[in-house]
XYZ file of C-alpha atoms in Angstrom:
645
model
C 24.861 9.301 -42.032
C 21.512 7.804 -41.000
C 18.933 10.437 -40.110
C 15.667 10.767 -38.234
C 14.698 14.374 -38.938
C 11.142 15.321 -39.900
C 10.797 16.742 -43.402
C 7.527 18.440 -42.483
C 7.465 22.225 -42.207
C 5.195 24.454 -40.164
C 1.644 23.979 -41.413
C -1.833 25.078 -40.504
C -3.690 23.315 -37.730
C -5.775 21.343 -40.237
C -2.697 19.347 -41.191
C -2.163 18.091 -37.654
C -4.810 15.395 -37.922
C -2.439 13.428 -40.138
C 0.627 14.110 -37.996
C 2.088 11.557 -35.622
C 4.735 12.644 -33.106
C 6.370 15.149 -35.438
C 8.346 18.150 -34.348
C 6.660 21.388 -35.395
C 6.940 24.920 -34.011
C 3.337 26.054 -33.646
C 2.565 29.765 -33.504
C 2.034 30.894 -29.906
C -1.684 31.467 -30.445
C -2.153 27.797 -31.247
C -1.160 26.533 -27.797
C -3.625 25.862 -25.005
C -3.076 25.070 -21.339
C -5.055 23.280 -18.633
C -7.620 25.512 -16.904
C -6.051 24.716 -13.520
C -3.036 26.831 -14.592
C -5.007 29.897 -15.731
C -5.072 31.626 -12.348
C -1.320 31.209 -11.867
C -0.622 32.686 -15.288
C -2.987 35.589 -14.651
C -1.332 36.235 -11.281
C 2.118 36.232 -12.854
C 3.167 33.092 -10.956
C 3.665 31.206 -14.237
C 4.730 32.417 -17.692
C 2.217 32.060 -20.546
C 2.056 28.586 -22.077
C 4.011 29.527 -25.214
C 6.916 30.654 -23.004
C 6.822 27.418 -21.010
C 7.007 25.159 -24.052
C 10.167 24.589 -26.111
C 10.426 26.186 -29.533
C 9.592 22.822 -31.094
C 7.443 20.804 -28.677
C 6.769 17.168 -29.380
C 3.378 16.770 -31.053
C 2.210 13.562 -29.405
C 0.075 11.025 -31.226
C -3.068 9.978 -29.348
C -4.644 6.538 -29.316
C -8.216 7.682 -30.052
C -8.616 11.448 -30.228
C -7.464 14.720 -28.630
C -8.681 14.861 -25.061
C -10.213 17.070 -22.407
C -8.480 18.647 -19.430
C -9.172 17.812 -15.804
C -9.595 15.078 -13.240
C -7.437 12.942 -10.983
C -6.353 9.442 -11.962
C -6.626 7.221 -8.874
C -4.274 4.293 -8.454
C -2.869 2.177 -5.627
C 0.678 1.306 -4.689
C 1.745 -1.834 -2.856
C 3.940 -1.261 0.199
C 7.269 0.534 0.308
C 9.058 -1.138 -2.592
C 6.601 -0.589 -5.433
C 8.425 2.326 -7.071
C 7.849 0.860 -10.530
C 4.220 1.859 -10.058
C 5.463 5.443 -10.471
C 8.070 4.565 -13.072
C 5.573 2.886 -15.367
C 2.949 5.645 -15.179
C 4.858 8.921 -14.949
C 8.583 8.162 -14.876
C 9.655 7.041 -18.330
C 10.597 9.918 -20.647
C 13.977 9.281 -22.262
C 15.889 10.853 -25.136
C 13.945 8.567 -27.471
C 10.943 6.275 -27.014
C 9.247 3.281 -28.545
C 5.995 3.961 -30.342
C 2.825 2.816 -28.614
C 2.884 -0.515 -30.506
C 6.550 -1.270 -29.632
C 7.606 -1.387 -33.280
C 9.627 1.794 -33.924
C 11.952 4.126 -32.016
C 10.673 7.717 -32.186
C 11.772 11.188 -31.035
C 11.111 12.226 -27.469
C 13.355 14.552 -25.459
C 15.647 14.491 -28.494
C 13.863 15.996 -31.485
C 16.147 14.183 -33.957
C 19.307 12.146 -34.223
C 22.035 11.045 -36.603
C 23.868 7.720 -36.533
C 27.219 7.125 -38.194
C 27.373 4.420 -40.854
C 29.480 2.196 -38.578
C 27.017 2.604 -35.653
C 29.662 3.976 -33.303
C 28.530 7.606 -33.087
C 25.083 8.867 -32.119
C 24.369 12.604 -32.268
C 21.188 13.931 -30.660
C 19.518 17.283 -31.188
C 17.645 18.545 -28.116
C 14.627 20.860 -27.967
C 15.660 24.482 -27.584
C 13.736 26.234 -24.832
C 12.794 23.021 -23.007
C 12.569 23.357 -19.227
C 12.692 21.269 -16.068
C 9.532 21.113 -13.953
C 10.765 24.065 -11.851
C 11.115 26.246 -14.955
C 14.900 26.105 -15.246
C 16.335 25.443 -18.742
C 17.197 21.901 -19.827
C 20.218 21.670 -22.129
C 23.265 19.645 -23.072
C 24.867 20.841 -19.828
C 22.501 18.602 -17.854
C 23.517 15.563 -19.891
C 27.176 16.453 -19.445
C 26.638 16.767 -15.682
C 25.317 13.202 -15.665
C 28.205 12.006 -17.813
C 31.180 13.820 -16.281
C 30.098 14.178 -12.666
C 27.909 11.136 -12.033
C 28.575 8.397 -14.583
C 32.365 8.822 -14.689
C 32.634 9.462 -10.944
C 33.786 6.178 -9.417
C 32.350 7.067 -6.023
C 28.882 7.675 -7.405
C 28.904 5.063 -10.166
C 31.350 2.263 -9.335
C 29.427 -0.085 -11.643
C 28.460 1.357 -15.037
C 25.147 0.602 -16.666
C 25.922 -1.767 -19.570
C 23.857 0.377 -21.966
C 26.634 2.966 -21.821
C 29.639 0.644 -21.956
C 31.186 -1.047 -24.986
C 33.967 -3.654 -25.222
C 36.545 -0.842 -25.215
C 35.056 0.849 -22.156
C 32.500 3.549 -21.330
C 30.890 5.677 -24.007
C 32.425 9.096 -24.651
C 29.860 11.891 -24.484
C 30.676 15.287 -25.981
C 28.759 18.562 -25.943
C 28.667 19.898 -29.497
C 26.619 22.968 -28.571
C 23.923 23.844 -26.026
C 21.396 21.607 -27.754
C 23.525 18.909 -29.383
C 25.303 15.978 -27.720
C 27.330 13.149 -29.192
C 27.630 9.611 -27.785
C 30.640 7.777 -29.234
C 31.599 4.133 -28.679
C 34.904 2.476 -29.529
C 33.172 -0.130 -31.681
C 29.756 -0.534 -33.357
C 26.775 -0.504 -30.991
C 23.816 -1.375 -33.152
C 21.462 -1.694 -30.160
C 22.199 1.654 -28.528
C 19.177 3.514 -29.860
C 16.809 0.711 -28.840
C 18.409 0.566 -25.400
C 17.917 4.307 -24.961
C 14.211 3.859 -25.691
C 13.840 1.199 -22.999
C 13.521 1.966 -19.311
C 17.172 1.992 -18.320
C 17.990 4.498 -21.025
C 16.796 7.157 -18.566
C 20.135 8.098 -17.002
C 21.269 10.990 -19.252
C 18.089 13.018 -18.710
C 17.237 12.737 -14.987
C 20.093 14.718 -13.409
C 19.212 18.453 -13.282
C 22.577 20.140 -12.835
C 21.176 23.362 -11.372
C 19.604 21.413 -8.513
C 21.991 18.520 -7.890
C 25.310 20.365 -8.080
C 24.740 21.673 -4.527
C 25.074 18.072 -3.303
C 28.291 17.363 -5.248
C 31.733 17.958 -3.754
C 33.032 19.293 -7.085
C 30.619 22.230 -7.041
C 30.000 22.914 -3.363
C 33.048 23.678 -1.176
C 30.742 23.714 1.864
C 29.235 20.301 1.129
C 30.095 19.030 4.624
C 27.550 21.423 6.130
C 24.800 19.733 4.121
C 26.117 16.298 5.102
C 26.071 17.250 8.790
C 22.479 18.439 8.435
C 21.303 15.124 6.937
C 21.120 12.326 9.574
C 20.913 9.607 6.903
C 24.152 10.674 5.170
C 27.625 9.819 6.439
C 29.381 11.580 3.556
C 28.641 13.564 0.402
C 28.220 10.426 -1.694
C 25.377 9.185 0.490
C 23.874 12.671 0.501
C 23.991 12.846 -3.307
C 22.394 9.435 -3.615
C 19.600 10.450 -1.240
C 18.830 13.456 -3.420
C 19.504 11.840 -6.801
C 18.711 8.164 -6.274
C 18.105 6.074 -9.399
C 14.689 6.331 -11.043
C 13.953 2.638 -10.464
C 14.574 2.798 -6.685
C 12.395 4.284 -3.918
C 14.964 7.064 -3.357
C 13.993 8.887 -6.555
C 10.373 9.051 -5.425
C 11.218 10.111 -1.883
C 12.535 13.528 -2.961
C 9.665 15.644 -4.328
C 11.970 18.679 -4.522
C 13.939 17.138 -7.383
C 12.988 18.724 -10.738
C 12.053 16.302 -13.516
C 11.023 16.271 -17.174
C 7.994 14.082 -16.443
C 4.361 14.943 -17.153
C 3.525 14.999 -13.436
C 5.743 15.699 -10.417
C 5.318 14.503 -6.841
C 4.028 16.880 -4.190
C 4.934 14.599 -1.282
C 7.325 11.771 -0.509
C 6.742 8.077 -1.195
C 6.786 6.145 2.071
C 5.977 9.113 4.308
C 2.232 9.336 3.615
C -0.671 7.023 2.869
C -1.449 8.820 -0.392
C 1.238 10.012 -2.773
C 0.164 12.773 -5.137
C 1.616 13.803 -8.483
C 0.457 17.067 -10.057
C 0.811 18.240 -13.654
C 4.149 19.686 -14.712
C 3.340 23.164 -16.141
C 6.532 23.033 -18.216
C 5.839 19.670 -19.845
C 7.138 19.773 -23.396
C 4.493 17.831 -25.325
C 1.284 18.958 -27.027
C -1.455 17.195 -28.960
C -2.355 17.860 -32.595
C -4.680 20.697 -31.510
C -1.876 22.439 -29.645
C -3.135 21.483 -26.174
C -0.263 21.145 -23.723
C -0.154 17.696 -22.141
C -0.937 16.028 -19.822
C -4.723 16.128 -19.899
C -5.285 14.898 -16.335
C -4.495 17.320 -13.524
C -3.253 14.803 -10.973
C -2.476 11.168 -10.230
C -2.839 9.782 -6.708
C -1.363 6.550 -5.382
C -2.924 5.120 -2.219
C -0.363 3.004 -0.387
C -1.834 -0.351 0.667
C -0.375 -3.540 2.065
C -1.987 -6.237 -0.071
C -3.511 -6.857 -3.487
C -6.894 -7.627 -1.946
C -7.187 -3.990 -0.867
C -6.459 -2.851 -4.426
C -9.181 -5.172 -5.697
C -11.675 -3.782 -3.182
C -10.841 -0.271 -4.327
C -11.498 -1.332 -7.906
C -14.847 -2.893 -6.945
C -15.815 0.365 -5.231
C -14.955 2.494 -8.267
C -11.840 3.966 -6.612
C -9.337 2.849 -9.267
C -9.276 4.646 -12.620
C -6.487 2.770 -14.397
C -4.509 -0.240 -13.206
C -2.853 -3.329 -14.564
C -0.009 -3.727 -12.103
C -0.767 -6.339 -9.401
C -4.408 -6.921 -10.458
C -4.019 -8.200 -14.021
C -3.595 -11.897 -13.265
C -5.791 -14.872 -14.223
C -6.719 -15.614 -10.600
C -8.362 -12.173 -10.293
C -10.226 -12.113 -13.609
C -13.386 -13.786 -12.378
C -13.890 -11.608 -9.305
C -13.114 -8.456 -11.298
C -15.673 -9.522 -13.893
C -18.275 -10.100 -11.187
C -17.777 -6.545 -9.886
C -17.325 -4.809 -13.241
C -20.696 -3.044 -13.295
C -20.347 -1.930 -9.686
C -16.831 -0.562 -10.224
C -17.720 1.015 -13.595
C -14.585 -0.219 -15.353
C -13.718 -2.155 -18.482
C -10.866 -4.538 -19.275
C -7.954 -3.939 -21.618
C -5.398 -6.514 -22.685
C -1.678 -6.373 -21.976
C 0.890 -8.260 -24.006
C 2.929 -8.871 -20.867
C 4.982 -11.866 -22.012
C 8.317 -12.060 -20.176
C 10.724 -14.939 -20.594
C 9.136 -16.447 -17.492
C 6.851 -15.235 -14.727
C 8.122 -17.573 -12.021
C 11.827 -18.309 -11.891
C 14.003 -20.017 -9.300
C 16.910 -17.558 -9.174
C 19.741 -19.537 -7.572
C 22.721 -17.372 -6.654
C 25.593 -18.801 -8.687
C 27.941 -16.329 -6.968
C 26.862 -17.271 -3.455
C 29.270 -16.089 -0.748
C 28.864 -19.491 0.934
C 31.424 -21.702 -0.820
C 29.542 -24.944 -0.128
C 26.272 -23.658 -1.537
C 28.074 -22.068 -4.467
C 29.727 -25.351 -5.412
C 26.439 -27.239 -5.334
C 24.236 -24.788 -7.252
C 26.924 -24.286 -9.904
C 26.698 -27.964 -10.755
C 24.271 -28.122 -13.665
C 23.120 -31.565 -12.513
C 21.719 -29.960 -9.362
C 19.759 -27.402 -11.360
C 18.424 -30.066 -13.728
C 17.393 -32.237 -10.782
C 15.577 -29.394 -9.043
C 13.868 -28.510 -12.321
C 12.485 -32.026 -12.735
C 11.307 -31.992 -9.107
C 8.778 -29.189 -9.645
C 5.262 -29.970 -10.805
C 4.735 -26.930 -13.021
C 1.309 -27.919 -14.294
C -0.006 -28.326 -10.759
C 1.192 -24.811 -9.910
C -0.563 -23.471 -13.009
C -3.789 -25.318 -12.230
C -3.904 -24.439 -8.535
C -2.756 -20.827 -8.642
C -3.603 -19.600 -12.151
C -6.718 -21.609 -13.009
C -4.892 -23.356 -15.833
C -3.704 -20.134 -17.486
C -0.088 -20.461 -18.607
C 2.270 -23.186 -19.718
C 5.230 -25.051 -18.182
C 8.459 -23.598 -19.546
C 12.025 -22.674 -18.815
C 13.274 -19.085 -18.939
C 13.263 -18.522 -22.697
C 11.863 -16.407 -25.551
C 8.121 -16.809 -26.022
C 6.664 -18.604 -29.082
C 5.804 -15.247 -30.705
C 9.479 -14.200 -30.634
C 11.685 -14.477 -33.715
C 14.264 -16.101 -31.413
C 12.029 -18.924 -30.187
C 13.275 -22.500 -30.212
C 11.177 -25.238 -28.685
C 14.040 -26.899 -26.852
C 14.907 -23.658 -25.063
C 11.517 -23.603 -23.370
C 10.812 -27.295 -22.846
C 14.116 -28.789 -21.688
C 13.987 -30.397 -18.214
C 10.388 -29.226 -17.583
C 8.878 -32.709 -17.206
C 7.709 -33.397 -13.655
C 9.636 -36.568 -12.840
C 10.798 -37.113 -9.225
C 12.650 -40.255 -10.233
C 14.665 -38.372 -12.838
C 15.172 -35.539 -10.345
C 16.694 -37.950 -7.847
C 18.918 -39.394 -10.554
C 20.479 -35.989 -11.262
C 20.626 -34.912 -7.623
C 22.379 -38.144 -6.638
C 25.262 -37.103 -8.880
C 25.800 -34.021 -6.723
C 24.486 -34.814 -3.235
C 24.313 -38.602 -2.881
C 24.243 -38.782 0.933
C 21.158 -38.150 3.078
C 20.455 -37.651 6.776
C 18.021 -39.629 8.909
C 15.095 -37.480 7.750
C 15.857 -38.038 4.076
C 17.404 -34.645 3.357
C 20.561 -34.479 1.301
C 23.924 -33.696 2.854
C 26.291 -31.140 1.376
C 30.000 -31.665 0.652
C 30.687 -30.515 4.220
C 28.612 -33.379 5.672
C 25.856 -31.055 6.914
C 22.281 -30.884 5.695
C 22.239 -28.889 2.471
C 19.725 -26.078 2.809
C 18.805 -23.118 0.622
C 17.019 -20.043 1.956
C 14.531 -18.730 -0.607
C 13.376 -15.128 -0.317
C 9.834 -14.485 -1.465
C 7.806 -11.271 -1.769
C 4.118 -11.002 -2.592
C 4.464 -8.979 -5.802
C 2.880 -8.651 -9.259
C -0.266 -10.519 -8.182
C 1.549 -13.764 -9.041
C 0.974 -15.487 -5.681
C 4.653 -16.142 -5.137
C 4.238 -17.055 -1.427
C 1.688 -19.758 -2.309
C 3.896 -21.013 -5.124
C 6.892 -21.149 -2.800
C 5.015 -23.418 -0.411
C 4.394 -25.865 -3.244
C 8.004 -25.641 -4.446
C 9.265 -26.245 -0.921
C 7.226 -29.463 -0.757
C 8.348 -30.645 -4.208
C 11.981 -30.086 -3.208
C 11.524 -31.942 0.077
C 10.179 -34.959 -1.846
C 13.613 -35.320 -3.496
C 15.646 -34.512 -0.382
C 16.307 -30.774 -0.856
C 15.721 -28.616 2.197
C 14.314 -25.222 1.215
C 13.672 -22.642 3.912
C 11.289 -19.859 2.906
C 11.738 -16.314 4.154
C 8.897 -13.893 3.432
C 9.895 -10.263 2.866
C 8.783 -7.175 0.991
C 10.080 -6.078 -2.379
C 12.363 -3.329 -1.081
C 14.074 -5.647 1.394
C 14.429 -8.424 -1.176
C 16.085 -6.052 -3.639
C 18.421 -4.748 -0.938
C 19.526 -8.286 -0.089
C 20.097 -9.592 -3.601
C 21.819 -6.445 -4.875
C 24.274 -6.944 -1.983
C 24.762 -10.560 -3.126
C 23.587 -11.844 0.259
C 20.899 -14.249 -0.977
C 20.841 -17.974 -1.591
C 17.902 -17.780 -3.963
C 14.605 -16.033 -4.609
C 11.513 -16.254 -6.771
C 11.078 -13.628 -9.508
C 10.318 -13.058 -13.185
C 12.544 -11.914 -16.037
C 12.456 -9.932 -19.258
C 13.644 -11.309 -22.587
C 10.505 -13.060 -23.766
C 9.942 -10.888 -26.835
C 11.910 -8.229 -28.724
C 13.507 -7.180 -25.446
C 15.648 -10.329 -25.519
C 18.108 -8.360 -27.641
C 18.474 -5.440 -25.254
C 17.501 -6.923 -21.885
C 18.842 -10.480 -21.773
C 19.047 -10.410 -17.972
C 18.496 -14.142 -17.556
C 20.688 -15.177 -20.471
C 23.727 -12.938 -19.914
C 24.921 -11.896 -16.434
C 24.052 -8.195 -16.178
C 23.686 -5.826 -13.205
C 20.053 -5.186 -12.354
C 17.963 -4.052 -9.416
C 15.499 -6.861 -10.015
C 17.434 -9.829 -11.400
C 20.507 -11.256 -9.646
C 21.751 -14.768 -10.260
C 25.446 -14.036 -10.949
C 26.080 -10.482 -9.786
C 29.866 -10.794 -9.500
C 30.158 -12.198 -13.017
C 27.983 -9.316 -14.209
C 30.436 -6.808 -12.742
C 33.318 -8.574 -14.485
C 31.404 -8.521 -17.765
C 31.371 -4.722 -17.688
C 34.864 -4.207 -16.290
C 37.185 -7.212 -16.010
C 39.089 -5.558 -13.154
C 35.991 -5.847 -10.958
C 33.736 -8.578 -9.697
C 34.740 -12.192 -10.188
C 36.194 -13.836 -13.263
C 33.602 -16.287 -14.612
C 34.214 -19.737 -16.109
C 35.034 -20.031 -19.801
C 31.497 -20.929 -20.857
C 30.234 -17.653 -19.350
C 33.051 -15.684 -20.987
C 31.930 -17.148 -24.305
C 28.427 -15.763 -23.698
C 29.808 -12.308 -22.909
C 31.812 -12.432 -26.123
C 28.812 -13.557 -28.147
C 26.666 -10.750 -26.748
C 29.361 -8.232 -27.675
C 28.848 -9.429 -31.248
C 25.104 -8.743 -30.941
C 25.780 -5.160 -29.869
C 28.339 -4.708 -32.626
C 26.013 -5.959 -35.374
C 24.823 -3.116 -37.597
C 21.745 -4.739 -39.183
C 18.705 -6.554 -37.740
C 19.648 -9.697 -39.662
C 23.115 -9.751 -38.148
C 21.715 -9.002 -34.692
C 19.323 -11.946 -34.911
C 22.051 -14.324 -36.017
C 24.361 -13.303 -33.178
C 21.582 -13.271 -30.566
C 20.605 -16.785 -31.511
C 24.176 -17.806 -30.741
C 23.932 -16.144 -27.324
C 20.749 -18.053 -26.568
C 22.146 -21.371 -27.801
C 25.064 -20.966 -25.389
C 22.986 -19.684 -22.477
C 20.244 -22.302 -22.737
C 22.849 -25.022 -22.641
C 23.854 -23.770 -19.167
C 20.367 -23.586 -17.571
C 21.450 -20.643 -15.416
C 17.952 -20.167 -13.972
C 15.040 -22.545 -13.536
C 11.903 -21.237 -15.196
C 8.539 -22.617 -14.160
C 5.681 -20.786 -15.906
C 5.254 -18.704 -19.034
C 2.018 -16.787 -18.576
C -0.738 -16.088 -21.035
C -1.284 -12.392 -21.890
C -2.500 -10.456 -18.859
C -4.991 -7.588 -18.574
C -5.748 -4.296 -16.855
C -8.790 -2.266 -15.908
C -9.755 1.284 -16.866
C -12.776 3.242 -15.671
C -15.419 3.516 -18.356
C -14.737 7.181 -19.088
C -10.935 6.942 -19.288
C -10.020 7.374 -22.950
C -6.875 7.021 -25.070
C -6.018 3.764 -23.340
C -3.630 1.620 -25.434
C -5.296 -1.756 -26.023
C -3.488 -4.067 -26.180
C -0.759 -2.499 -24.069
C 2.749 -3.843 -24.744
C 4.683 -4.514 -21.535
C 8.104 -6.005 -20.912
C 10.753 -5.895 -18.221
C 12.357 -2.733 -19.565
C 9.449 -1.455 -21.623
C 8.057 0.794 -18.923
C 4.562 1.307 -20.321
C 2.052 2.949 -20.239
C 4.546 5.773 -19.674
C 5.254 7.849 -21.699
C 1.704 7.499 -23.056
C -0.171 8.153 -19.802
C 0.017 11.886 -20.585
C -2.468 11.462 -23.457
C -5.076 9.620 -21.380
C -8.070 11.697 -20.336
C -11.479 11.557 -18.673
C -14.393 11.887 -21.039
C -16.289 14.745 -19.444
C -13.184 16.110 -17.752
C -13.340 14.241 -14.427
C -13.323 10.737 -12.956
C -17.066 10.390 -12.286
C -18.495 8.241 -15.095
């Protein structure tokens, strides 16, 4: 068996300075709590801190030094579909986690684990005495509730997350005892532990049975009464989803009553107020090396705004304490630098290097048969790729920061091949017309190409103003480039929530987005190389369903089946060397297909932190499913105890 169990025993506090994220049961006298909780403990409203912590809390490593309690971190959130703003600051605490440098998987909710030699069986030991944010015990029963009553329930989970499905079918989860669970696959799954550490590994630990069972027909014989009382629910399934919506959707953050294991919990509902507030979880299960219960900061607030310019103004006025989302783009660097002294903030770097930051996501499973036939012709995709002047987009929108590239691993990845990134990226309208003529040779009187049905061929592109990447401006340029070679693109502006709703229903022609898979996450999050279900990336959603369960979705062509098969080999590989070899095969096959059209690979981005915010990871690794800075936000603190530098 392979083990990750600390060999350290209980030691004096002096030994903690050399300890990094190890599991140690401190004596009760060693623990400290935030002063804001003192009155509640004295009044008997909260148990003492040693009774709120598990027997073996996680001793969390800090970036600089143990911190001070107090203060409110101020952030901003963009519109009604920016739930990842929460996810990436307070919402990512899984069974295991990546270390702050994204190099090693470490204990988190699970204090230890064992892996069978054939990488089929993963056994996790939980922390005895750990509690949900409402004080109720967390145990293996909560994981089994997710597995038996949510994951395996076809009404609640008709499409299974691929992290928990192998070639032989869904994982089998077994409760060994109250604090031990076993995950068993039918064949080797060498990437399972890494996948659990990434964002979408959250599922097993976000379903508090004691709270959610009241909304489940299995446990509540009077469930219809609750359905009748909820105007937005037509049946118990809709009611359950309203109360237990996925972490990466707005629904999760619209139910502040739901207990969590996060460092802070919401006090109000996202979308219903202008300022969302999260307050410290008094039962949070991590401490620092001095025995101080985390988090250090008392609260986080998120002011809901409608545009990035408002976030920038807040930063200039000293009203943002920590932010990289939306503001950390080359086009904003100069103005942020000009206002740095006024806003009392400093810059930190983020290694945010996805496979591409601007991708034409054509829907290869389009419900419109004419459009589907055209976009599935690789010649069309090659032609459209040659029609786009990538360098002009980079120069006009990003001040020259970035490089023309397809959707592919970045040069710093061990999977990088030059031809992956550079194929068909040359701006060449003549070559574009040559390829497009093979697919749509006829044109109308205005020079636009006619489809196989004799009508003008038109694609509707959805675009949302997200990530500070100036997608609407880019789409205007792309629309003009396409028109120059006879392709009619109609642009429809929308917000993120609406865009996601449309593409997850497979009702889109195309949209502009980015994609993970530029670095180490290519192994576990190959969303643009292998069709996979996702709330952010959809270019072949029906094939993705088939890839998980071949009785669902739509059977793909043989070349796509070959990619599914090759990726199964990646997951089955037991060693990093074998995984690399098999993943290279996946990429060789996928790049040959040019499923998506990548435009720009960005240079590393940045964020801002107020001058007295400490323990800020710098550089901060970020990727599509690496939801940082969570779970490391809990160790950030204000030097001096508040946010007034």
